[in-house]
Every structure is written in structure tokens, then in C-alpha cells.
One Martini backbone bead per residue (centre of mass of N, CA, C, O) as a GRO file, in nm:
protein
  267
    1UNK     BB    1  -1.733   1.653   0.798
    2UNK     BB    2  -1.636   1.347   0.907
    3UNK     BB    3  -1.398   1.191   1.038
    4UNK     BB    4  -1.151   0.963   0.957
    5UNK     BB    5  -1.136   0.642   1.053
    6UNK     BB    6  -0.830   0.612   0.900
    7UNK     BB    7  -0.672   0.820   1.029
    8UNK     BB    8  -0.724   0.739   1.335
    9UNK     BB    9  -0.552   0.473   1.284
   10UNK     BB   10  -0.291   0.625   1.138
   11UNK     BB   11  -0.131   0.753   1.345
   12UNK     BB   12  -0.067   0.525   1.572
   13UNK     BB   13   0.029   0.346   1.378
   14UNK     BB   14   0.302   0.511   1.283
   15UNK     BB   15   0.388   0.595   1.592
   16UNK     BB   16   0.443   0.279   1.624
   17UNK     BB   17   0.657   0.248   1.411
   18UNK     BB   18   0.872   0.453   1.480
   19UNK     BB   19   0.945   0.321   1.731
   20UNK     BB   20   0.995   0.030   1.641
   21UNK     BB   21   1.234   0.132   1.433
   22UNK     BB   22   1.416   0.282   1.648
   23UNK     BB   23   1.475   0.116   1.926
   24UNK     BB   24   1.352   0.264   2.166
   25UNK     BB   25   1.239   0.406   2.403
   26UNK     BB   26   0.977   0.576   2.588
   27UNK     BB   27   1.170   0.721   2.778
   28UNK     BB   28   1.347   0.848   2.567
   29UNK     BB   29   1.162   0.993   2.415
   30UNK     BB   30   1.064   1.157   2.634
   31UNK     BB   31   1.299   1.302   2.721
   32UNK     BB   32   1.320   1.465   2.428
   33UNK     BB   33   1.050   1.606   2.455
   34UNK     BB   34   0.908   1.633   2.759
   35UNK     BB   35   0.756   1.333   2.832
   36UNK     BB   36   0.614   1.099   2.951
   37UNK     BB   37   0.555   0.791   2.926
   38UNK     BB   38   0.232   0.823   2.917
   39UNK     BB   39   0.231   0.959   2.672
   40UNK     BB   40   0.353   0.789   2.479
   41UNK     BB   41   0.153   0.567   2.514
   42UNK     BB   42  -0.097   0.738   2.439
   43UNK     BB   43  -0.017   0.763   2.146
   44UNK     BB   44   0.026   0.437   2.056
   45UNK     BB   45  -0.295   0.372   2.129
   46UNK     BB   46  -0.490   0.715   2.074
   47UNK     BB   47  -0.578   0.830   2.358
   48UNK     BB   48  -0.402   1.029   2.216
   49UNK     BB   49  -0.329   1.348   2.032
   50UNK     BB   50  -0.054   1.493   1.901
   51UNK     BB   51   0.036   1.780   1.852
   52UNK     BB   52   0.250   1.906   1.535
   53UNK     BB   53   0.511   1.973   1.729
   54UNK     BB   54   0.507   1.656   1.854
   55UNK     BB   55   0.482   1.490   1.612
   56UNK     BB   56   0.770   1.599   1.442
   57UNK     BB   57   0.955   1.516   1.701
   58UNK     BB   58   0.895   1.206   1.705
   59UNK     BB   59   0.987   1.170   1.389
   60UNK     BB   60   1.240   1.255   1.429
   61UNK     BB   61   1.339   1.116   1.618
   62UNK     BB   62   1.315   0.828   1.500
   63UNK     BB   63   1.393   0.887   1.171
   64UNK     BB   64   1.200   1.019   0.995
   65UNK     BB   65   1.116   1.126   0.681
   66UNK     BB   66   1.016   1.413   0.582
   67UNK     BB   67   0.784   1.293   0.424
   68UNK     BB   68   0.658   1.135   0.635
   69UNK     BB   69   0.627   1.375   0.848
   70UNK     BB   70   0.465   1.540   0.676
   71UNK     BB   71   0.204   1.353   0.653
   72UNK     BB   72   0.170   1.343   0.924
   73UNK     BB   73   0.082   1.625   0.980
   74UNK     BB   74  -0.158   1.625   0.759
   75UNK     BB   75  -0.324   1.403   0.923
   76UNK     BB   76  -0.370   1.617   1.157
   77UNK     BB   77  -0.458   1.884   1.059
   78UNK     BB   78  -0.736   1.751   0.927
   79UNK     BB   79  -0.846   1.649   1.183
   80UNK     BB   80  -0.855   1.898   1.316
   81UNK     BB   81  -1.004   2.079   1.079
   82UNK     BB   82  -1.248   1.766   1.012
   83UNK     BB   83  -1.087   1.636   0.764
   84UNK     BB   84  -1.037   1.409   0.585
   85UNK     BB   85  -0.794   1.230   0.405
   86UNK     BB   86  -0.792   1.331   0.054
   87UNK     BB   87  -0.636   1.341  -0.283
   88UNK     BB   88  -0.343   1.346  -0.270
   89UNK     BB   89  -0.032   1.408  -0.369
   90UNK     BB   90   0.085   1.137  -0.187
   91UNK     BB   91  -0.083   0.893  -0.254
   92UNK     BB   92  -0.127   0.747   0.031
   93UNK     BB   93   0.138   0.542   0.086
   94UNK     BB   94   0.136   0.542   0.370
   95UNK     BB   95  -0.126   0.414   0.427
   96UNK     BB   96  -0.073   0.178   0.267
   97UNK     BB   97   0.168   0.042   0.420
   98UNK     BB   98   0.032   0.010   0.679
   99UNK     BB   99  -0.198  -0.165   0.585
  100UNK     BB  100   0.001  -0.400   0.446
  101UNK     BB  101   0.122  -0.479   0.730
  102UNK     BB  102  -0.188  -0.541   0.894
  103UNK     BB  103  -0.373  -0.667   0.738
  104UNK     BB  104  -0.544  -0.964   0.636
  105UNK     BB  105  -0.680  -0.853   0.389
  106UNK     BB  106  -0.589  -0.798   0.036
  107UNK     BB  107  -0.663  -0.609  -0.280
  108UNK     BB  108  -0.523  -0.595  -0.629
  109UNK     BB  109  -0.585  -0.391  -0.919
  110UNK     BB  110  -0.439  -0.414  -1.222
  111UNK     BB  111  -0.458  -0.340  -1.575
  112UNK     BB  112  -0.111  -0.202  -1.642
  113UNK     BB  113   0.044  -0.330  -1.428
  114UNK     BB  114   0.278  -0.417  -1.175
  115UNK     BB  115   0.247  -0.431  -0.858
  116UNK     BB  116   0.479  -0.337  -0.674
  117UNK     BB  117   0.544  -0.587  -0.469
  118UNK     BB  118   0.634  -0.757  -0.771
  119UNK     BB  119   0.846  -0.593  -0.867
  120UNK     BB  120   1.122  -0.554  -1.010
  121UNK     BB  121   1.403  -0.334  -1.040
  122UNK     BB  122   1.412  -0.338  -1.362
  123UNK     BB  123   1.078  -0.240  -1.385
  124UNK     BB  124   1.053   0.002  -1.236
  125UNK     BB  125   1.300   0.186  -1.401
  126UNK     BB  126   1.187   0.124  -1.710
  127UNK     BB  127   0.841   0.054  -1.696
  128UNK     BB  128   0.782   0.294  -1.556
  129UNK     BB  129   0.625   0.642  -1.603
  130UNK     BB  130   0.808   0.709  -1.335
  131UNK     BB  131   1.061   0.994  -1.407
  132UNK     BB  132   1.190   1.082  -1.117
  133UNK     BB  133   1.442   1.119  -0.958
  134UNK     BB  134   1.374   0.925  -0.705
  135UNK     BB  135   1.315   0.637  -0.822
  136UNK     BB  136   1.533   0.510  -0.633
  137UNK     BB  137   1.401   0.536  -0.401
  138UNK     BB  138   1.124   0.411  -0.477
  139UNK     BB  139   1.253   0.137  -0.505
  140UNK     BB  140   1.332   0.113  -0.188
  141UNK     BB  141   1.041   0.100  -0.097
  142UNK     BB  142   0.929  -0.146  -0.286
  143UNK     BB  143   1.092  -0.339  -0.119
  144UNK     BB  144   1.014  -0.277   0.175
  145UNK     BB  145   0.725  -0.359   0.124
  146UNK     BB  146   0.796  -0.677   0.013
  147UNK     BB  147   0.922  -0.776   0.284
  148UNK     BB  148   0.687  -0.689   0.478
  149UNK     BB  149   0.495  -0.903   0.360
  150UNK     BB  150   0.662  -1.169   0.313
  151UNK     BB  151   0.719  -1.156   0.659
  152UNK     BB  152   0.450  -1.235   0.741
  153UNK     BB  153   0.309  -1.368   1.087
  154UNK     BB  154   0.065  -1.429   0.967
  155UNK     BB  155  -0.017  -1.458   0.666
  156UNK     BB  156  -0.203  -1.285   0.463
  157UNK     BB  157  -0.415  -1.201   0.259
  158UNK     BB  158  -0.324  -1.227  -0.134
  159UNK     BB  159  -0.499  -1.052  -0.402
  160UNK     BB  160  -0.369  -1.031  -0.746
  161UNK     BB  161  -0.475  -0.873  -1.016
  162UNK     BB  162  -0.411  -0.910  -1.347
  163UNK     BB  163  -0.387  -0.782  -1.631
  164UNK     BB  164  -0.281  -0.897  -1.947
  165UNK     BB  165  -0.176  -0.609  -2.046
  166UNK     BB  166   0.094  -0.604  -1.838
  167UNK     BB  167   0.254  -0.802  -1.994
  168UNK     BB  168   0.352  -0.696  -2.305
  169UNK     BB  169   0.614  -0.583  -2.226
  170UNK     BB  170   0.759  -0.820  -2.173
  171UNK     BB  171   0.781  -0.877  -2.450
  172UNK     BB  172   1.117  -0.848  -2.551
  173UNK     BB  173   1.252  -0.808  -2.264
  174UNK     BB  174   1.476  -0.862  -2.116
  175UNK     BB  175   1.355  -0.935  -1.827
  176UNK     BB  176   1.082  -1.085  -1.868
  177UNK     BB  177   1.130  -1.345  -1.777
  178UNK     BB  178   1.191  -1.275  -1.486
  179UNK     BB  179   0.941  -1.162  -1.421
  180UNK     BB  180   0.778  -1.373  -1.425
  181UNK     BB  181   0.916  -1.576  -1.264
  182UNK     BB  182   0.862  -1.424  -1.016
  183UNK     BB  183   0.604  -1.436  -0.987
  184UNK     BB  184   0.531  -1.702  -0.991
  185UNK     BB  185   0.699  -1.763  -0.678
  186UNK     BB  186   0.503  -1.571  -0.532
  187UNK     BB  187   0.225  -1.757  -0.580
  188UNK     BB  188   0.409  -1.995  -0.345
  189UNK     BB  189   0.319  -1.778  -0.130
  190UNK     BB  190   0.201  -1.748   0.137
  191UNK     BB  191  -0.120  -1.657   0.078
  192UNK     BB  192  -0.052  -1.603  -0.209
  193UNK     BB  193  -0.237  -1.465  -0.508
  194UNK     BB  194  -0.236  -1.486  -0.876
  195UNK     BB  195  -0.434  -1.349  -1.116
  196UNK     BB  196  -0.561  -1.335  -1.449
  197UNK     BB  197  -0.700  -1.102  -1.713
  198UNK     BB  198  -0.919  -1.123  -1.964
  199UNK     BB  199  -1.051  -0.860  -2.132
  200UNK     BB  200  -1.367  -0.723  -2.062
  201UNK     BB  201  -1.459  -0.551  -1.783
  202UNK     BB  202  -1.605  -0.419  -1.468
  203UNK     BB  203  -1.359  -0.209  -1.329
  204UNK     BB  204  -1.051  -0.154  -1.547
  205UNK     BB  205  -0.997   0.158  -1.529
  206UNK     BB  206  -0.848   0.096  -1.269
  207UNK     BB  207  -0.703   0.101  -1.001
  208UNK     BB  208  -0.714  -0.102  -0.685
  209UNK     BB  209  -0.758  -0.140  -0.306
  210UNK     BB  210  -0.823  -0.338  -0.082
  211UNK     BB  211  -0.889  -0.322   0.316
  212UNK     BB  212  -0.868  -0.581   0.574
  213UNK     BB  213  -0.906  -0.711   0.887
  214UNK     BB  214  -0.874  -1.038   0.925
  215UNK     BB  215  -0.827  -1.049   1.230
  216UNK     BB  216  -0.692  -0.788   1.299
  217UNK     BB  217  -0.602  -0.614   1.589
  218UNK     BB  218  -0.415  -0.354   1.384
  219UNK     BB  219  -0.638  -0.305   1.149
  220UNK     BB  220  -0.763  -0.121   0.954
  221UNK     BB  221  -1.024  -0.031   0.820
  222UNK     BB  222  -1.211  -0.033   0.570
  223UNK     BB  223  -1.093  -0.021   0.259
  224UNK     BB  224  -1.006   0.218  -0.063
  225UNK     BB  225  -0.779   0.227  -0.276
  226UNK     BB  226  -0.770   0.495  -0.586
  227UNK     BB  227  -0.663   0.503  -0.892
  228UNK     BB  228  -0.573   0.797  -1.085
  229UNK     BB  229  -0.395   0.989  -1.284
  230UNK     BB  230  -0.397   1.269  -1.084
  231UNK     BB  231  -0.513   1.085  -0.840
  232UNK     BB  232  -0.570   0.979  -0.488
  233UNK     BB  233  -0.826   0.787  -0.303
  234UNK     BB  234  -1.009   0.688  -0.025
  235UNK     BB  235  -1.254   0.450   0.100
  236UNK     BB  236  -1.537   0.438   0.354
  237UNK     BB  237  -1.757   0.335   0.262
  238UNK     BB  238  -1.955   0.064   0.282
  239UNK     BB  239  -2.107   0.072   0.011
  240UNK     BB  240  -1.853   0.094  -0.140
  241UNK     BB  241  -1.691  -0.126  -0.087
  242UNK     BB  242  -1.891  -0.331  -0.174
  243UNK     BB  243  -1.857  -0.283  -0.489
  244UNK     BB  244  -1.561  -0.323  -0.505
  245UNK     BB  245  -1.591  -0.608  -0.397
  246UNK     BB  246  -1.769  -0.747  -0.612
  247UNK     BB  247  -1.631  -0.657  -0.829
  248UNK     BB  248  -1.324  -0.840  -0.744
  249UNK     BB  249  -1.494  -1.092  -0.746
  250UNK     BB  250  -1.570  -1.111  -0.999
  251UNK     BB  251  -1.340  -1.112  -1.155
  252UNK     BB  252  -1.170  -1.328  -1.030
  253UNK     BB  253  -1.363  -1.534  -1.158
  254UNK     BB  254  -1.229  -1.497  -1.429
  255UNK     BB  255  -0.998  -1.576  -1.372
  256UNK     BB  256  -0.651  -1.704  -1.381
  257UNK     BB  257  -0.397  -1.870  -1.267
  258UNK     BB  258  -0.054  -1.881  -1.259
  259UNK     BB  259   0.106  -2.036  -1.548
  260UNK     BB  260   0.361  -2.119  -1.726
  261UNK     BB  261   0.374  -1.905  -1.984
  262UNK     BB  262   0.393  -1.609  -2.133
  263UNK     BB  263   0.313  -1.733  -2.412
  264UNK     BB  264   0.012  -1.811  -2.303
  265UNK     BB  265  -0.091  -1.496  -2.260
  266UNK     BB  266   0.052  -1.367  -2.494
  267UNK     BB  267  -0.074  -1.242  -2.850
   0.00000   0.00000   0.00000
């Protein structure tokens, strides 16, 4: 099986990611690991590629968290095994978050929620079916999704397709106005669209995310995440990812934009 095209550019790109957060300089880190500045420089390239407890102590120096380095060591021995890195108990979230901070251009299609990035905390904390202890951090993490893709300069293009299944939560719950009112909001920022989907379509029987490098020379591969019930997986066939994007711009096109009352929505 070749090589995730994928995983070769999330592994720079993470170290990368966690550099900038640290704060730290390469000379720096370089100390601490006991490797030179240009060996920094090469991870964060991809001109190498650092061995799995070099890998592990670069996101420890930086503060990455345990989850987080974990995810980052499993797509390093997945690489050195020669194996996709796919299906993952850990729903690939980590390199969801790198694709949505780089890509220039991607879609989000939910048939039954509404997507992280619009949700508030209040939808996320009662309406969402993940009611795991973590619940707290995980809406952390959902926050800081949310802040990093809209404080993006130049805003990439985001279009969100949601079913209008996803709305009838909203009908009669405490906080569903709030909830609309947010979307309608963010439908108003730059780069941002979100379309309503009425009906049944084909291709709506689970979540998908489409991830296009539009013009952006930091942004992965074109892919493809995938959510069904039991797991997810990214998708990099050029064959495959054309089928889901034609997809869900054919759906796009029977959307309408949001606007007006949840009332004029939902029957």
C-alpha cells in the first residue's frame, strides 16, 4: 500500500503548528532535544522526518498534549510501516484541525448536526449524542476550531451545508434561537457560506468534509474526511474525492441560503 500523501504533509505541518505555538525558537528547542538548529529546520520542512521518540519529545518541549502527541507518533510508525494512516479510533480530528487552519477552499456537509465550527457551547454540551467525561475539554477544542478558521486572513472560502434535519432540535429548545441567530451571524463573514438542504438527496446518509488547497502553498493534499457511525477515514483517490465533490455541489446547488426565521425552516 503507497505512502498517505496526507499523513506526509500532516507530520511537517503539525511540527510546524507546534513550534509556532510554543513560542520557543529552533535554537531552543534544538537544546532541549540535543540536535542542531538545521535538524529543526529540516522537521519543519519535511526535509526529514524524526524517529518516534524524537517525534514525541519535540511535541512534549512544546506543550502539545498527550492526545495530540499520541495522534502525532501513530501517523510517524503508520509512515515508517508504510501504511495509510486511516479509520482511526481518534476520527482523524487532528488533521481535520491542520486542513481547516491551511486549506484555501472546503465543504462540510451534515445531514443530522450542525458542523463544530458553528455550533455554540450550549448545542454542543446537550444536543450533541458524545456524552463521554471529556465532553468539557472537547468543546474546548471546538472553540478554538472556530476561532482559528474565522480570524483567518485571507479567509478561506467555507461552504457549510446543513440539512434542515438538524434544525428541528432547535424547535422548542431553550437556547434554539440563540443557536439560529449564531449561524445566520456567521453566514455574514467573510469567505463563509452556509446553505439549507431540503429533501432527500443522494449522498446524505452521513457527514463528509472536502479539504482543496485553493491557492494556499501551506495546505494539505486534496482529501476527503469521512464520518459514519462506528469510524472515520480521509480519502485521497483524485477518482474519489471528484465523485464527493461533485457530489455535494450538486447538492449545493438545490440549497438555499440561510435567512429569515428557523420558523420558515422547519415544519
Amino acid at each position: 500500500m503507497p505512502l498517505s500523501h496526507l499523513a506526509d504533509w500532516y507530520v511537517p505541518a503539525e511540527l510546524q503548528a507546534l513550534y509556532s505555538e510554543s513560542g520557543l525558537t529552533y535554537g531552543q528547542i534544538g537544546a532541549k532535544l540535543g540536535v542542531s538548529v538545521r535538524t529543526i529546520g529540516n522537521y519543519l520542512t519535511g526535509e526529514t522526518r524524526p524517529k518516534l521518540a524524537m517525534a514525541a519529545k519535540f511535541a512534549e518541549v512544546c506543550g502539545a498534549t498527550e492526545k495530540r502527541t499520541e495522534f502525532l507518533i501513530h501517523v510517524i510508525s503508520q509512515m515508517d510501516h508504510g501504511r495509510i494512516v486511516s479509520d482511526l479510533d481518534e476520527r482523524n480530528i487532528f488533521i481535520v484541525e491542520r486542513a481547516e487552519a491551511t486549506s484555501g477552499e472546503f465543504w462540510k456537509f451534515d445531514p443530522w448536526y450542525i458542523p463544530g465550527p458553528l455550533q455554540l457551547e450550549q448545542y454542543h454540551m446537550e444536543l450533541q449524542p458524545d456524552k463521554t467525561p471529556r465532553l468539557a475539554a472537547n468543546w474546548q477544542r471546538k472553540k478554538r476550531r472556530h476561532l482559528r478558521i474565522f480570524s483567518r486572513r485571507p479567509a478561506p472560502a467555507m461552504k457549510y451545508l446543513i440539512s434542515t434535519n438538524a434544525l428541528h432540535p432547535l424547535i422548542g429548545w431553550e437556547w434554539g434561537a440563540k443557536a439560529w441567530n449564531h449561524l445566520l451571524e456567521l453566514d455574514q463573514k467573510a469567505g463563509c457560506e452556509i446553505r439549507l438542504l431540503d429533501g432527500l438527496h443522494p449522498g446524505v446518509e452521513h457527514a463528509f468534509e472536502i479539504y482543496l488547497p485553493g491557492g494556499m502553498k501551506d495546505a494539505p493534499p486534496p482529501f476527503v474526511y469521512v464520518e459514519a457511525m462506528d469510524q472515520s477515514r480521509h480519502i485521497e483517490e483524485t477518482e474519489k474525492i471528484e465523485l464527493y465533490h461533485g457530489g455535494v455541489k450538486g447538492m449545493w446547488s438545490f440549497g438555499s441560503r440561510i435567512g429569515g426565521r428557523l420558523d420558515d425552516w422547519v415544519h
